[in-house]
Amino acid sequence: MEKIKKKKRKTFTRRDFLKGFGSGALGAAVVPKLVSQDVFSLQTKEGKIPLYSKKQITLNINEKNYSLVIEPRETLLHVLREKLNLTGTKKTCSGGECGACTVLLDGNPIYSCLTLAIRADNKKITTVEGLAADGKLHPIQQAFIEKDGYQCGFCTPGFIMSSVALLEKNKNPLTEEIKTALSGNLCRCGNYSKIYEAVSVASKSMRGA
Ligand code: FES
Ligand code: FES
């Protein structure tokens, strides 16, 4: 038993951990050395997993590339709001309950509060800021305004992003399909019937019906 413990310590000790992960706090000069480097490796049954202290990533957000250095623990929501000042994506529960933080990752709606930014490296992200084009609102944004699809508006960006994902895949959804697609978004003002109506109106205008 003692032998096994010693062997484990040799591979990855607490001292190694503190030396690597604490170095950012001790001196800025050390950080660049660690960026994008495989600082430690953890040997698992599936193979070696690199453990980074910091990593350089590229996020393609609303068709623009952003290159930045992040810590692996940072969520996509945190990076969007706090590092890139894209505050249209809202932070509410931070726990995958409300959908206020919904963005599209390669076209699929995701909770950005539950997605690590490192997982979005080199992926295409769409936020509510990327919907309007040529000075015109997206038809879904327009329909939310026309049909009073919001009250306080805090949930609105998340609902709009889920609606964009739905209408990309289903141009003419039934009300039940709209409800299902938006079931991951909560509206604390209880404005659901107007939200569903707005999505239905948007689907008609996008089809030219
Ligand atoms: S803030 Fe992400 S689900 Fe609520
Ligand atoms: S409009 Fe207020 S939370 Fe939905």
mmCIF file of C-alpha atoms and ligand atoms in Angstrom:
data_model
loop_
_atom_site.group_PDB
_atom_site.id
_atom_site.type_symbol
_atom_site.label_atom_id
_atom_site.label_comp_id
_atom_site.label_asym_id
_atom_site.label_seq_id
_atom_site.Cartn_x
_atom_site.Cartn_y
_atom_site.Cartn_z
ATOM 1 C CA MET A 1 0.000 0.000 0.000
ATOM 2 C CA GLU A 2 2.819 2.361 0.978
ATOM 3 C CA LYS A 3 4.646 1.525 -2.241
ATOM 4 C CA ILE A 4 1.612 2.438 -4.360
ATOM 5 C CA LYS A 5 1.246 5.790 -2.601
ATOM 6 C CA LYS A 6 4.881 6.643 -3.247
ATOM 7 C CA LYS A 7 4.519 5.771 -6.928
ATOM 8 C CA LYS A 8 1.509 8.049 -7.317
ATOM 9 C CA ARG A 9 3.324 10.961 -5.675
ATOM 10 C CA LYS A 10 6.152 10.579 -8.134
ATOM 11 C CA THR A 11 3.804 11.054 -11.077
ATOM 12 C CA PHE A 12 1.891 14.107 -9.844
ATOM 13 C CA THR A 13 2.530 15.557 -6.407
ATOM 14 C CA ARG A 14 0.757 18.306 -4.503
ATOM 15 C CA ARG A 15 4.033 20.221 -4.648
ATOM 16 C CA ASP A 16 4.049 19.936 -8.465
ATOM 17 C CA PHE A 17 0.476 21.127 -8.565
ATOM 18 C CA LEU A 18 1.143 24.186 -6.410
ATOM 19 C CA LYS A 19 4.326 25.030 -8.259
ATOM 20 C CA GLY A 20 2.479 25.123 -11.563
ATOM 21 C CA PHE A 21 -0.956 26.458 -10.723
ATOM 22 C CA GLY A 22 0.146 28.924 -8.076
ATOM 23 C CA SER A 23 2.899 30.455 -10.128
ATOM 24 C CA GLY A 24 0.551 32.927 -11.814
ATOM 25 C CA ALA A 25 -0.097 34.535 -8.448
ATOM 26 C CA LEU A 26 3.574 34.608 -7.533
ATOM 27 C CA GLY A 27 4.973 36.319 -10.568
ATOM 28 C CA ALA A 28 3.562 37.481 -13.884
ATOM 29 C CA ALA A 29 6.867 36.681 -15.567
ATOM 30 C CA VAL A 30 6.225 32.960 -15.150
ATOM 31 C CA VAL A 31 2.797 32.942 -16.812
ATOM 32 C CA PRO A 32 3.856 33.260 -20.462
ATOM 33 C CA LYS A 33 5.913 30.098 -20.107
ATOM 34 C CA LEU A 34 2.802 28.197 -19.094
ATOM 35 C CA VAL A 35 0.463 29.502 -21.774
ATOM 36 C CA SER A 36 -0.676 26.780 -24.125
ATOM 37 C CA GLN A 37 1.768 24.335 -22.631
ATOM 38 C CA ASP A 38 1.075 20.872 -21.446
ATOM 39 C CA VAL A 39 2.048 21.775 -17.878
ATOM 40 C CA PHE A 40 1.286 18.385 -16.403
ATOM 41 C CA SER A 41 -0.185 15.215 -17.757
ATOM 42 C CA LEU A 42 -2.529 12.970 -15.905
ATOM 43 C CA GLN A 43 -2.278 9.331 -16.874
ATOM 44 C CA THR A 44 -5.709 7.683 -17.044
ATOM 45 C CA LYS A 45 -6.986 4.391 -18.456
ATOM 46 C CA GLU A 46 -8.017 6.281 -21.604
ATOM 47 C CA GLY A 47 -4.555 7.815 -22.009
ATOM 48 C CA LYS A 48 -2.792 11.016 -21.070
ATOM 49 C CA ILE A 49 -4.901 14.093 -20.287
ATOM 50 C CA PRO A 50 -3.046 17.397 -20.497
ATOM 51 C CA LEU A 51 -3.669 19.782 -17.589
ATOM 52 C CA TYR A 52 -3.284 23.403 -18.576
ATOM 53 C CA SER A 53 -2.925 26.391 -16.293
ATOM 54 C CA LYS A 54 -3.779 28.742 -19.144
ATOM 55 C CA LYS A 55 -4.484 28.218 -22.780
ATOM 56 C CA GLN A 56 -4.693 30.306 -25.907
ATOM 57 C CA ILE A 57 -7.960 29.773 -27.769
ATOM 58 C CA THR A 58 -9.734 31.269 -30.762
ATOM 59 C CA LEU A 59 -13.449 31.876 -30.608
ATOM 60 C CA ASN A 60 -15.341 32.685 -33.770
ATOM 61 C CA ILE A 61 -18.128 34.900 -32.445
ATOM 62 C CA ASN A 62 -20.641 36.411 -34.818
ATOM 63 C CA GLU A 63 -18.231 35.692 -37.687
ATOM 64 C CA LYS A 64 -15.311 37.484 -36.088
ATOM 65 C CA ASN A 65 -12.285 35.701 -34.620
ATOM 66 C CA TYR A 66 -11.196 36.499 -31.072
ATOM 67 C CA SER A 67 -7.879 35.149 -29.872
ATOM 68 C CA LEU A 68 -7.483 35.127 -26.106
ATOM 69 C CA VAL A 69 -5.758 33.428 -23.212
ATOM 70 C CA ILE A 70 -8.110 31.793 -20.750
ATOM 71 C CA GLU A 71 -8.034 29.553 -17.729
ATOM 72 C CA PRO A 72 -9.640 26.155 -18.343
ATOM 73 C CA ARG A 73 -12.173 26.787 -15.557
ATOM 74 C CA GLU A 74 -13.670 29.836 -17.313
ATOM 75 C CA THR A 75 -17.128 29.400 -18.781
ATOM 76 C CA LEU A 76 -18.098 30.658 -22.196
ATOM 77 C CA LEU A 77 -20.618 32.971 -20.491
ATOM 78 C CA HIS A 78 -17.874 34.494 -18.350
ATOM 79 C CA VAL A 79 -15.596 35.041 -21.347
ATOM 80 C CA LEU A 80 -18.386 36.590 -23.431
ATOM 81 C CA ARG A 81 -19.532 38.993 -20.746
ATOM 82 C CA GLU A 82 -16.425 39.779 -18.720
ATOM 83 C CA LYS A 83 -13.637 39.512 -21.283
ATOM 84 C CA LEU A 84 -15.310 40.490 -24.545
ATOM 85 C CA ASN A 85 -17.997 42.811 -23.185
ATOM 86 C CA LEU A 86 -20.714 40.956 -25.104
ATOM 87 C CA THR A 87 -23.319 41.484 -22.399
ATOM 88 C CA GLY A 88 -26.383 40.696 -24.513
ATOM 89 C CA THR A 89 -26.068 37.131 -23.249
ATOM 90 C CA LYS A 90 -27.512 37.212 -19.747
ATOM 91 C CA LYS A 91 -26.274 35.672 -16.508
ATOM 92 C CA THR A 92 -28.998 34.659 -14.133
ATOM 93 C CA CYS A 93 -28.875 31.275 -12.429
ATOM 94 C CA SER A 94 -25.393 30.188 -13.639
ATOM 95 C CA GLY A 95 -26.555 26.635 -13.121
ATOM 96 C CA GLY A 96 -28.363 25.424 -16.247
ATOM 97 C CA GLU A 97 -31.829 26.249 -14.955
ATOM 98 C CA CYS A 98 -33.089 29.311 -16.815
ATOM 99 C CA GLY A 99 -31.674 29.526 -20.347
ATOM 100 C CA ALA A 100 -30.937 33.273 -20.115
ATOM 101 C CA CYS A 101 -27.373 32.528 -21.206
ATOM 102 C CA THR A 102 -28.349 30.622 -24.369
ATOM 103 C CA VAL A 103 -26.064 31.073 -27.381
ATOM 104 C CA LEU A 104 -25.572 28.986 -30.514
ATOM 105 C CA LEU A 105 -22.519 26.766 -30.747
ATOM 106 C CA ASP A 106 -22.113 25.515 -34.308
ATOM 107 C CA GLY A 107 -25.818 26.274 -34.761
ATOM 108 C CA ASN A 108 -27.046 24.422 -31.695
ATOM 109 C CA PRO A 109 -28.466 26.193 -28.636
ATOM 110 C CA ILE A 110 -26.378 25.683 -25.499
ATOM 111 C CA TYR A 111 -26.257 27.099 -21.998
ATOM 112 C CA SER A 112 -23.082 29.163 -22.051
ATOM 113 C CA CYS A 113 -22.971 29.118 -18.230
ATOM 114 C CA LEU A 114 -22.426 25.348 -18.360
ATOM 115 C CA THR A 115 -19.994 25.348 -21.278
ATOM 116 C CA LEU A 116 -16.294 25.807 -20.700
ATOM 117 C CA ALA A 117 -14.806 28.352 -23.082
ATOM 118 C CA ILE A 118 -12.023 25.896 -23.869
ATOM 119 C CA ARG A 119 -14.664 23.585 -25.378
ATOM 120 C CA ALA A 120 -15.667 26.323 -27.810
ATOM 121 C CA ASP A 121 -12.133 26.705 -29.170
ATOM 122 C CA ASN A 122 -12.274 27.068 -32.973
ATOM 123 C CA LYS A 123 -16.057 26.744 -32.978
ATOM 124 C CA LYS A 124 -18.668 29.085 -34.387
ATOM 125 C CA ILE A 125 -20.603 30.974 -31.751
ATOM 126 C CA THR A 126 -23.620 33.172 -32.374
ATOM 127 C CA THR A 127 -24.856 35.570 -29.725
ATOM 128 C CA VAL A 128 -27.804 37.937 -29.775
ATOM 129 C CA GLU A 129 -25.441 40.734 -30.850
ATOM 130 C CA GLY A 130 -24.825 38.877 -34.124
ATOM 131 C CA LEU A 131 -28.436 38.682 -35.324
ATOM 132 C CA ALA A 132 -29.145 42.151 -36.704
ATOM 133 C CA ALA A 133 -27.646 42.804 -40.125
ATOM 134 C CA ASP A 134 -27.351 45.896 -42.304
ATOM 135 C CA GLY A 135 -29.031 48.003 -39.648
ATOM 136 C CA LYS A 136 -32.102 45.728 -39.594
ATOM 137 C CA LEU A 137 -33.239 43.554 -36.731
ATOM 138 C CA HIS A 138 -33.538 39.810 -37.259
ATOM 139 C CA PRO A 139 -37.185 38.878 -38.033
ATOM 140 C CA ILE A 140 -37.417 37.122 -34.660
ATOM 141 C CA GLN A 141 -36.237 40.235 -32.817
ATOM 142 C CA GLN A 142 -38.732 42.273 -34.811
ATOM 143 C CA ALA A 143 -41.575 39.869 -33.986
ATOM 144 C CA PHE A 144 -40.740 39.978 -30.250
ATOM 145 C CA ILE A 145 -41.125 43.767 -30.397
ATOM 146 C CA GLU A 146 -44.327 43.705 -32.438
ATOM 147 C CA LYS A 147 -46.021 41.016 -30.344
ATOM 148 C CA ASP A 148 -44.809 42.230 -26.926
ATOM 149 C CA GLY A 149 -42.782 39.058 -26.480
ATOM 150 C CA TYR A 150 -41.089 40.517 -23.410
ATOM 151 C CA GLN A 151 -41.875 42.356 -20.203
ATOM 152 C CA CYS A 152 -38.701 43.012 -18.199
ATOM 153 C CA GLY A 153 -36.744 41.594 -21.155
ATOM 154 C CA PHE A 154 -34.120 39.784 -19.115
ATOM 155 C CA CYS A 155 -34.971 36.367 -20.539
ATOM 156 C CA THR A 156 -35.448 37.707 -24.079
ATOM 157 C CA PRO A 157 -31.955 37.175 -25.589
ATOM 158 C CA GLY A 158 -32.030 33.534 -24.474
ATOM 159 C CA PHE A 159 -35.518 32.961 -25.894
ATOM 160 C CA ILE A 160 -34.522 34.635 -29.146
ATOM 161 C CA MET A 161 -31.429 32.449 -29.556
ATOM 162 C CA SER A 162 -33.426 29.266 -28.911
ATOM 163 C CA SER A 163 -35.998 30.491 -31.438
ATOM 164 C CA VAL A 164 -33.312 31.148 -34.051
ATOM 165 C CA ALA A 165 -32.067 27.578 -33.629
ATOM 166 C CA LEU A 166 -35.610 26.240 -33.956
ATOM 167 C CA LEU A 167 -36.519 28.180 -37.101
ATOM 168 C CA GLU A 168 -33.221 27.237 -38.755
ATOM 169 C CA LYS A 169 -34.274 23.601 -38.530
ATOM 170 C CA ASN A 170 -38.047 23.839 -38.673
ATOM 171 C CA LYS A 171 -39.351 26.667 -40.826
ATOM 172 C CA ASN A 172 -43.006 26.148 -39.941
ATOM 173 C CA PRO A 173 -43.272 24.785 -36.398
ATOM 174 C CA LEU A 174 -46.531 23.940 -34.671
ATOM 175 C CA THR A 175 -47.219 25.700 -31.361
ATOM 176 C CA GLU A 176 -46.380 22.471 -29.519
ATOM 177 C CA GLU A 177 -43.043 22.303 -31.326
ATOM 178 C CA ILE A 178 -42.315 25.916 -30.378
ATOM 179 C CA LYS A 179 -43.123 25.137 -26.741
ATOM 180 C CA THR A 180 -40.841 22.106 -26.785
ATOM 181 C CA ALA A 181 -37.968 24.000 -28.414
ATOM 182 C CA LEU A 182 -38.244 26.798 -25.843
ATOM 183 C CA SER A 183 -38.781 24.540 -22.850
ATOM 184 C CA GLY A 184 -35.199 25.145 -21.671
ATOM 185 C CA ASN A 185 -35.876 28.856 -21.254
ATOM 186 C CA LEU A 186 -37.707 30.346 -18.299
ATOM 187 C CA CYS A 187 -39.556 33.644 -18.225
ATOM 188 C CA ARG A 188 -40.012 34.899 -14.698
ATOM 189 C CA CYS A 189 -42.567 37.423 -15.940
ATOM 190 C CA GLY A 190 -44.683 34.543 -17.275
ATOM 191 C CA ASN A 191 -44.958 36.040 -20.750
ATOM 192 C CA TYR A 192 -45.056 32.677 -22.490
ATOM 193 C CA SER A 193 -48.150 33.056 -24.682
ATOM 194 C CA LYS A 194 -46.786 36.234 -26.261
ATOM 195 C CA ILE A 195 -43.375 34.684 -26.734
ATOM 196 C CA TYR A 196 -44.896 31.693 -28.584
ATOM 197 C CA GLU A 197 -46.988 34.043 -30.691
ATOM 198 C CA ALA A 198 -43.906 36.111 -31.576
ATOM 199 C CA VAL A 199 -42.049 32.993 -32.752
ATOM 200 C CA SER A 200 -45.029 31.922 -34.825
ATOM 201 C CA VAL A 201 -45.249 35.370 -36.449
ATOM 202 C CA ALA A 202 -41.487 35.328 -37.107
ATOM 203 C CA SER A 203 -41.736 31.946 -38.806
ATOM 204 C CA LYS A 204 -44.418 33.319 -41.134
ATOM 205 C CA SER A 205 -42.417 36.416 -41.992
ATOM 206 C CA MET A 206 -39.264 34.350 -42.602
ATOM 207 C CA ARG A 207 -41.205 32.122 -44.988
ATOM 208 C CA GLY A 208 -42.718 35.167 -46.668
ATOM 209 C CA ALA A 209 -46.166 33.786 -45.800
HETATM 210 S S1 FES B 1 -27.636 31.507 -16.577
HETATM 211 FE FE1 FES B 1 -27.241 29.730 -17.755
HETATM 212 S S2 FES B 1 -29.017 28.525 -17.523
HETATM 213 FE FE2 FES B 1 -29.380 30.241 -16.207
HETATM 214 S S1 FES B 2 -39.818 39.069 -19.770
HETATM 215 FE FE1 FES B 2 -39.159 39.219 -17.704
HETATM 216 S S2 FES B 2 -38.229 37.283 -17.342
HETATM 217 FE FE2 FES B 2 -39.148 37.078 -19.258
#
